[in-house]
Tab-separated table of N, CA, C and O in Angstrom:
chain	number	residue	atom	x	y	z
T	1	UNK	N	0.832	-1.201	0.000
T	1	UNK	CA	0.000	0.000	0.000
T	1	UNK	C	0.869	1.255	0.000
T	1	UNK	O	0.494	2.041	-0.870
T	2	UNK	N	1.876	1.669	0.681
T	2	UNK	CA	2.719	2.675	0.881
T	2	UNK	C	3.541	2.353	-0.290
T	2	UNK	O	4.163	3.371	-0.592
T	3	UNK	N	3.823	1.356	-1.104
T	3	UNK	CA	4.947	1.421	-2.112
T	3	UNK	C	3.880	2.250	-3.638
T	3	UNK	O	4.061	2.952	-4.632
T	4	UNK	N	2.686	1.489	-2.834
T	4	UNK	CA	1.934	2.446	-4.186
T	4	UNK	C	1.751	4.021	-3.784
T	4	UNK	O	1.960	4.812	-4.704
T	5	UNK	N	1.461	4.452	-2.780
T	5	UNK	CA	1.783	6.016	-2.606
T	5	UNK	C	2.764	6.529	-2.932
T	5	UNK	O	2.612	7.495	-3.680
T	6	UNK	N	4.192	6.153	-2.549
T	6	UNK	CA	5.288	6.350	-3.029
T	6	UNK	C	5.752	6.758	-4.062
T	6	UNK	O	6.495	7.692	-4.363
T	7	UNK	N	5.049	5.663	-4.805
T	7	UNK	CA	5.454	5.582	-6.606
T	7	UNK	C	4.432	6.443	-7.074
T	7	UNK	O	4.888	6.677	-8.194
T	8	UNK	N	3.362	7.086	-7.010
T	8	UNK	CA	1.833	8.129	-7.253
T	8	UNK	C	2.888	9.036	-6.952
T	8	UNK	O	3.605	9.347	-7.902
T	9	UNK	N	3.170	9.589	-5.702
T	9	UNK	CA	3.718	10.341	-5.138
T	9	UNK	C	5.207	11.274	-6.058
T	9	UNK	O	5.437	12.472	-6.222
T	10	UNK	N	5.966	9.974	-6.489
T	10	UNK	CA	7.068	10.771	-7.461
T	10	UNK	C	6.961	10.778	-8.916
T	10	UNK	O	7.890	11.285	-9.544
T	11	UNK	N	5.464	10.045	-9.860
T	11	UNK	CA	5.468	10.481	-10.429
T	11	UNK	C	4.282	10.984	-11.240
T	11	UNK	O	3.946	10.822	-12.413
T	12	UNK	N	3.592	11.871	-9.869
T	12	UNK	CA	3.061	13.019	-10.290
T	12	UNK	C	3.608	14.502	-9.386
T	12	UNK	O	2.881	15.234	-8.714
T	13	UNK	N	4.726	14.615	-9.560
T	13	UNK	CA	5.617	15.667	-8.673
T	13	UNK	C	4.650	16.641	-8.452
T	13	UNK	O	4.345	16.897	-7.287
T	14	UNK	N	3.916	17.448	-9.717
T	14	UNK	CA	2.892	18.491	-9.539
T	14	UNK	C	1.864	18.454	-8.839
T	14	UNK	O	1.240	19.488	-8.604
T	15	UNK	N	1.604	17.642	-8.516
T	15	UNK	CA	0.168	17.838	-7.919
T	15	UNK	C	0.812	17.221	-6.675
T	15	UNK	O	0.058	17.553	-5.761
T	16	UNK	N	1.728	16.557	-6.208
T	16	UNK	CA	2.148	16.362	-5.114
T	16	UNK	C	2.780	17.567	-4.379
T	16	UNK	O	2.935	17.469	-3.161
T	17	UNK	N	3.169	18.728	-5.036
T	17	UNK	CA	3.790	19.982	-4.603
T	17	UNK	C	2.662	20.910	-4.392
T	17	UNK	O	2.310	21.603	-3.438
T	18	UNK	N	2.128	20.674	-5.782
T	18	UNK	CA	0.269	21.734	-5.421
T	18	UNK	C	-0.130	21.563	-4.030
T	18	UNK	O	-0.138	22.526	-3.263
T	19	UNK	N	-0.597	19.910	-3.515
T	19	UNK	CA	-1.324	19.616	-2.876
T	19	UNK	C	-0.758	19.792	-1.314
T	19	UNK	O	-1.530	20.077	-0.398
T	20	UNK	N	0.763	19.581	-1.097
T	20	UNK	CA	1.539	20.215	-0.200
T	20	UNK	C	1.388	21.551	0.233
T	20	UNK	O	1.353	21.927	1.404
T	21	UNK	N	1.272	22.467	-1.110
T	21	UNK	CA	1.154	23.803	-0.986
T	21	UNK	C	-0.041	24.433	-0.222
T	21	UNK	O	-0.129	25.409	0.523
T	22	UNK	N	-0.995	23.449	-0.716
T	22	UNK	CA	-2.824	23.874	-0.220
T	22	UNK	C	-2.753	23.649	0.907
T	22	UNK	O	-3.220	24.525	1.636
T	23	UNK	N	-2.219	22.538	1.512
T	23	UNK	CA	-2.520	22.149	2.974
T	23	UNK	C	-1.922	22.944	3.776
T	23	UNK	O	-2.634	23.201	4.746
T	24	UNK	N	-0.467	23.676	3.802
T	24	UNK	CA	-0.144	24.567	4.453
T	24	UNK	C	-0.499	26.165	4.094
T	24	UNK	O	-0.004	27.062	4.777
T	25	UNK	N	-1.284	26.418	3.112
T	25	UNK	CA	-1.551	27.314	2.973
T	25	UNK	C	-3.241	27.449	3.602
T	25	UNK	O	-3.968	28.442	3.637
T	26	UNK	N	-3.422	26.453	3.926
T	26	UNK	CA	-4.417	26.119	4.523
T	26	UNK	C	-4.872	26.812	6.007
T	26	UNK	O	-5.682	27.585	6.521
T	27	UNK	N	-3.324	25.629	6.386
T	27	UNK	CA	-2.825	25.698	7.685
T	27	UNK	C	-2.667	27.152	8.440
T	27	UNK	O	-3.278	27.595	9.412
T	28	UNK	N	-1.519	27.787	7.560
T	28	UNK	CA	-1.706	29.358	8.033
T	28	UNK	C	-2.344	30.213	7.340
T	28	UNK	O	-1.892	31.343	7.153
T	29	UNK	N	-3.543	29.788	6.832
T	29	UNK	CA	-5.090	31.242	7.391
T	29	UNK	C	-5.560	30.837	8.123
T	29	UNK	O	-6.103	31.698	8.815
T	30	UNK	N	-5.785	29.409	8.616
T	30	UNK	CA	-6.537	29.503	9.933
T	30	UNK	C	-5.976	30.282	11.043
T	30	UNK	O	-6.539	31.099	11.771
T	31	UNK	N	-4.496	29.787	11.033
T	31	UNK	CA	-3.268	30.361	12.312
T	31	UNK	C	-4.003	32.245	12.336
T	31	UNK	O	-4.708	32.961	13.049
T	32	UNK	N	-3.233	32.292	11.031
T	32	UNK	CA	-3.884	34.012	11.076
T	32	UNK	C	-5.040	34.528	11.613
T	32	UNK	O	-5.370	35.195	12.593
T	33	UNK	N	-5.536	34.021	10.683
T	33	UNK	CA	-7.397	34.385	11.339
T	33	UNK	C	-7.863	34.173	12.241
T	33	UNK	O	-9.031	34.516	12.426
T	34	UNK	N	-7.106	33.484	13.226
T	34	UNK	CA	-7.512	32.770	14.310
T	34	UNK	C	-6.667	34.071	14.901
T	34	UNK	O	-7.541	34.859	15.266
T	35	UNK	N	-5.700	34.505	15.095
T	35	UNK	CA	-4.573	35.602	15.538
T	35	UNK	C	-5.493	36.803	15.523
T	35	UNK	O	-5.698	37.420	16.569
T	36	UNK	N	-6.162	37.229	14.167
T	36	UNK	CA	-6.905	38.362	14.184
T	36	UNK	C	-8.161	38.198	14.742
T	36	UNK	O	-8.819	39.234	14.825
T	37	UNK	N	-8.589	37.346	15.082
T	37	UNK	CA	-9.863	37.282	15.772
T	37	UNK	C	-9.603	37.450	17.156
T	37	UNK	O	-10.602	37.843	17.759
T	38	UNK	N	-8.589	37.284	17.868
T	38	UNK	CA	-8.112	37.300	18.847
T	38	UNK	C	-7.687	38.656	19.298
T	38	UNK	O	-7.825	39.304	20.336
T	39	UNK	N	-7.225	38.813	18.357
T	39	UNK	CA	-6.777	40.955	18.850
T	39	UNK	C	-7.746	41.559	18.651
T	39	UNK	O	-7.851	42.472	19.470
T	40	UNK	N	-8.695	41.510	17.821
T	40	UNK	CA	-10.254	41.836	17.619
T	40	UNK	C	-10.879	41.802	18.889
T	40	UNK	O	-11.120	42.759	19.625
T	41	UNK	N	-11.077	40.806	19.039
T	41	UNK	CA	-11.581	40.417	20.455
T	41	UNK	C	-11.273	41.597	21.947
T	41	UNK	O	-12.069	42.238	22.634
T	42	UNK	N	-9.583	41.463	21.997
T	42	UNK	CA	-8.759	42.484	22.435
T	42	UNK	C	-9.134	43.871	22.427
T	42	UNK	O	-9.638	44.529	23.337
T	43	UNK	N	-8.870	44.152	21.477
T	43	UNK	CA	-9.369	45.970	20.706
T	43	UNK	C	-10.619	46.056	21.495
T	43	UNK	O	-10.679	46.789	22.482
T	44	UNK	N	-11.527	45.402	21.137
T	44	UNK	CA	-13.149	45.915	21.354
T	44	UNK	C	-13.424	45.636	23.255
T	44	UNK	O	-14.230	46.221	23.978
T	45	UNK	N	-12.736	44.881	23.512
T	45	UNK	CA	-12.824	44.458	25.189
T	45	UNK	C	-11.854	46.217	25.768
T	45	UNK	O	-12.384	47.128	26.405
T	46	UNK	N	-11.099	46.194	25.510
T	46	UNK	CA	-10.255	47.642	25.632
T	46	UNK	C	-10.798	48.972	25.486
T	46	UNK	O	-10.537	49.930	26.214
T	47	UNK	N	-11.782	48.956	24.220
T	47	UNK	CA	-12.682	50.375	24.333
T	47	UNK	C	-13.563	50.011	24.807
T	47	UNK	O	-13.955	51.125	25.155
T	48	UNK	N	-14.545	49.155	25.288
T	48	UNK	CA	-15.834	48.841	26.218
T	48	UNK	C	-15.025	49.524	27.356
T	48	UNK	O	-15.288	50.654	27.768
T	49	UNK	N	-14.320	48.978	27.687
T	49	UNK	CA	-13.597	49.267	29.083
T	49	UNK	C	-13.374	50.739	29.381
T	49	UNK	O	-13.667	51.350	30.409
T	50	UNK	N	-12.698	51.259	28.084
T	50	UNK	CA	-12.881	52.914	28.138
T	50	UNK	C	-14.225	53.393	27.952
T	50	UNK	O	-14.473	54.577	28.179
T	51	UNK	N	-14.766	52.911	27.717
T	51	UNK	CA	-16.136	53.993	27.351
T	51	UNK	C	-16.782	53.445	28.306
T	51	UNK	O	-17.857	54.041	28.369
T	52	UNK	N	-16.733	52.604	29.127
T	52	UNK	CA	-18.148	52.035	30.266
T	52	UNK	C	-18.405	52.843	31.205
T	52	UNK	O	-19.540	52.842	31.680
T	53	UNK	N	-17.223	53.896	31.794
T	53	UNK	CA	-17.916	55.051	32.770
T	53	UNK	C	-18.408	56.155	31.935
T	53	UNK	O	-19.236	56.917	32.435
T	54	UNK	N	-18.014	56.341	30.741
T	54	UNK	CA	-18.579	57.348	29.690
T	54	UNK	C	-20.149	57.776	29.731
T	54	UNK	O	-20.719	58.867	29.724
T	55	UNK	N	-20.699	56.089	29.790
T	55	UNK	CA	-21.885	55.656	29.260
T	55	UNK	C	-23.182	56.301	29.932
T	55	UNK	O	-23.268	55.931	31.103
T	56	UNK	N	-24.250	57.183	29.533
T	56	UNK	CA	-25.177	58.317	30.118
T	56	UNK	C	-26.569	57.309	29.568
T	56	UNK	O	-26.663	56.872	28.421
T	57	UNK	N	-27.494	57.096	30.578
T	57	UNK	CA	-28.800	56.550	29.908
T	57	UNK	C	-29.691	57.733	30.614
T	57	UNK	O	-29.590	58.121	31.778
T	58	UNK	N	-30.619	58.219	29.569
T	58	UNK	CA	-31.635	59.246	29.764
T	58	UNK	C	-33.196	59.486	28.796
T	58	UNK	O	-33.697	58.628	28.070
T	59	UNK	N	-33.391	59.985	28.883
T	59	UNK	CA	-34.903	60.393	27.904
T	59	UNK	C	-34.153	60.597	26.364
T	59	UNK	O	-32.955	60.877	26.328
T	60	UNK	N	-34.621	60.501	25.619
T	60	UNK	CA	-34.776	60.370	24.114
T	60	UNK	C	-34.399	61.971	23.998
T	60	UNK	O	-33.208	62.194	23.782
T	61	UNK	N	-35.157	62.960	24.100
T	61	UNK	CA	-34.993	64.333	23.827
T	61	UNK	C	-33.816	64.771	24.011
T	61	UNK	O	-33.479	65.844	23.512
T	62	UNK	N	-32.744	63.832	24.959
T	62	UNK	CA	-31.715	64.403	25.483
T	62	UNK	C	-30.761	64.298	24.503
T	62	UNK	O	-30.007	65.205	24.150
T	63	UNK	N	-30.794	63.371	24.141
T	63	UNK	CA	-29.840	62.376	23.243
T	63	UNK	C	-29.643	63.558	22.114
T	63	UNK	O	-28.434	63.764	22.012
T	64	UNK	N	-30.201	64.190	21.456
T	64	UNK	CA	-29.992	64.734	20.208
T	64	UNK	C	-29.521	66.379	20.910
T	64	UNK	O	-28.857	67.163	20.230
T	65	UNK	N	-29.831	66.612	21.880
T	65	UNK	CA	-29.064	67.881	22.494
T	65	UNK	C	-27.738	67.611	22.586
T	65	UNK	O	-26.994	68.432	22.049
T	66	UNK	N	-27.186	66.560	23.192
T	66	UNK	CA	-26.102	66.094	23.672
T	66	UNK	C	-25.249	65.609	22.696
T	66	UNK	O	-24.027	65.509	22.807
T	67	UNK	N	-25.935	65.306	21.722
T	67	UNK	CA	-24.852	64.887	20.670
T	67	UNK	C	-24.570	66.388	20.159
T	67	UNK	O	-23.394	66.746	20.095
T	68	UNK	N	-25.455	67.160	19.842
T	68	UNK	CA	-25.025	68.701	19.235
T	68	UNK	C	-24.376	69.403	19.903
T	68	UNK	O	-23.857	70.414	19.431
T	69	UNK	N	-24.239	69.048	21.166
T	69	UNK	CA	-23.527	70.082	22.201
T	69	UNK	C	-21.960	69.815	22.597
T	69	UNK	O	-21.034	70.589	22.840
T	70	UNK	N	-22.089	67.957	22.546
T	70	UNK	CA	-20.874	67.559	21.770
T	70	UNK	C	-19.777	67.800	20.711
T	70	UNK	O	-18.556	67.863	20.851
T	71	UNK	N	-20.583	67.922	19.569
T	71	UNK	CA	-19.939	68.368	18.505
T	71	UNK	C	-19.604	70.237	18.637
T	71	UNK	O	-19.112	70.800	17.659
T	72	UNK	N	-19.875	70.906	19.705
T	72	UNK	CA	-19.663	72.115	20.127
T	72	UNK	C	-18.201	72.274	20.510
T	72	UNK	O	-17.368	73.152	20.286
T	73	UNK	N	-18.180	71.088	21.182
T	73	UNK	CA	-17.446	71.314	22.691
T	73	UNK	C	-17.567	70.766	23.854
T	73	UNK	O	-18.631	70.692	24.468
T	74	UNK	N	-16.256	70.252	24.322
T	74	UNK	CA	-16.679	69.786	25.846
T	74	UNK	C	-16.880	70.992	27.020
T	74	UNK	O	-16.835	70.615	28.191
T	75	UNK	N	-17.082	72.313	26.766
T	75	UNK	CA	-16.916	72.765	27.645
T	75	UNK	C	-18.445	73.211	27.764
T	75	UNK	O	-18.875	73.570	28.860
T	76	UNK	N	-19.369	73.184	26.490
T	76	UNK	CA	-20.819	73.094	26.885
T	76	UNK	C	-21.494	72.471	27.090
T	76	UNK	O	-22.674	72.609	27.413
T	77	UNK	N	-20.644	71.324	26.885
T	77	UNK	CA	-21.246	70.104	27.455
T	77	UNK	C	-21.656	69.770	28.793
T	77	UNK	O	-22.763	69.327	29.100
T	78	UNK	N	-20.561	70.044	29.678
T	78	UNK	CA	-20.117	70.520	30.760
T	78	UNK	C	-21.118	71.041	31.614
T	78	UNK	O	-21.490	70.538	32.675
T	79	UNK	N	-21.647	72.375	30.936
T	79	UNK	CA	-22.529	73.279	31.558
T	79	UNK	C	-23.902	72.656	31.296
T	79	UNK	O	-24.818	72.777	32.109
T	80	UNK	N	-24.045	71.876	29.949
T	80	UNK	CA	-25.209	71.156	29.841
T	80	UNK	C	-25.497	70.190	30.847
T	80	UNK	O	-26.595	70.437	31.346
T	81	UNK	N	-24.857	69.019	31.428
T	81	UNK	CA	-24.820	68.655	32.468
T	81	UNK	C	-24.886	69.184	33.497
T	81	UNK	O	-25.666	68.594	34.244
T	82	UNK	N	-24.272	70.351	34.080
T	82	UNK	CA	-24.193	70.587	35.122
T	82	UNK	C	-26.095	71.248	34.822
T	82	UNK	O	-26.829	70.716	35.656
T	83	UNK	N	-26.450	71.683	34.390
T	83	UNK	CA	-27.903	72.229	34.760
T	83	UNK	C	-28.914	71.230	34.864
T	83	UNK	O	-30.043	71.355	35.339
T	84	UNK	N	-28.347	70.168	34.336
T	84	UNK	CA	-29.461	68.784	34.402
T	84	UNK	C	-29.714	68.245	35.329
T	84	UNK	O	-28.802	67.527	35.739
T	85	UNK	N	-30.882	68.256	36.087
T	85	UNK	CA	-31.595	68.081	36.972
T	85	UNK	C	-31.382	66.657	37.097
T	85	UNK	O	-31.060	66.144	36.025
T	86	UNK	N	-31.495	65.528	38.479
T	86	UNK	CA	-31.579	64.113	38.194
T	86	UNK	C	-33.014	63.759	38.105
T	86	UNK	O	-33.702	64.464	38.844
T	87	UNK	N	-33.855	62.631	37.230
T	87	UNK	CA	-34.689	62.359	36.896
T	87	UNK	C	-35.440	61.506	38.267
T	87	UNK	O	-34.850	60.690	38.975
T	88	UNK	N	-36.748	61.895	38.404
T	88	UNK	CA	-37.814	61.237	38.895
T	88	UNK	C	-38.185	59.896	38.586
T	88	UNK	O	-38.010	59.674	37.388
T	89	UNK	N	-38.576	59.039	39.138
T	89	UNK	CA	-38.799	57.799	39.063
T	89	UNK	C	-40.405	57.680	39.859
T	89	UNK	O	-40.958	56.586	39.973
């Protein structure tokens, strides 16, 4: 059985080199992709982390003040907050 692989093996050199080629080319995109999914992972765990005290939940109306007051400036932002009353429940 192995003397017949052998002999397949040297004389079809091409497709024995192709087929070498595929399997490790195989091999490392998974490696990779598996690497970038992993720092991906990383990245996005890292800005959650920065932005989680950021994070403001409020009424709907607010939301579109705050983004415009944003794009102002943090320093009216600032004052926008500071006049904001805390909400009733």
């Amino acid at each position: 059985m192995f003397d017949l692989i052998i002999r397949s093996m040297t004389q079809r050199k091409m497709r024995t080199g192709l087929t070498i080629f595929g399997i490790a080319l195989g091999i490392f995109a998974v490696v990779v992709m598996g690497g970038m999914s992993e720092h991906m992972n990383l990245v996005v765990d890292k800005s959650l982390k920065l932005l989680a005290n950021n994070i403001e939940v409020g009424p709907m109306e607010h939301l579109a003040v705050s983004a415009r007051l944003m794009n102002q400036g943090s320093d009216r932002l600032k004052e926008y907050q500071e006049l904001q009353m805390p909400l009733e429940y």
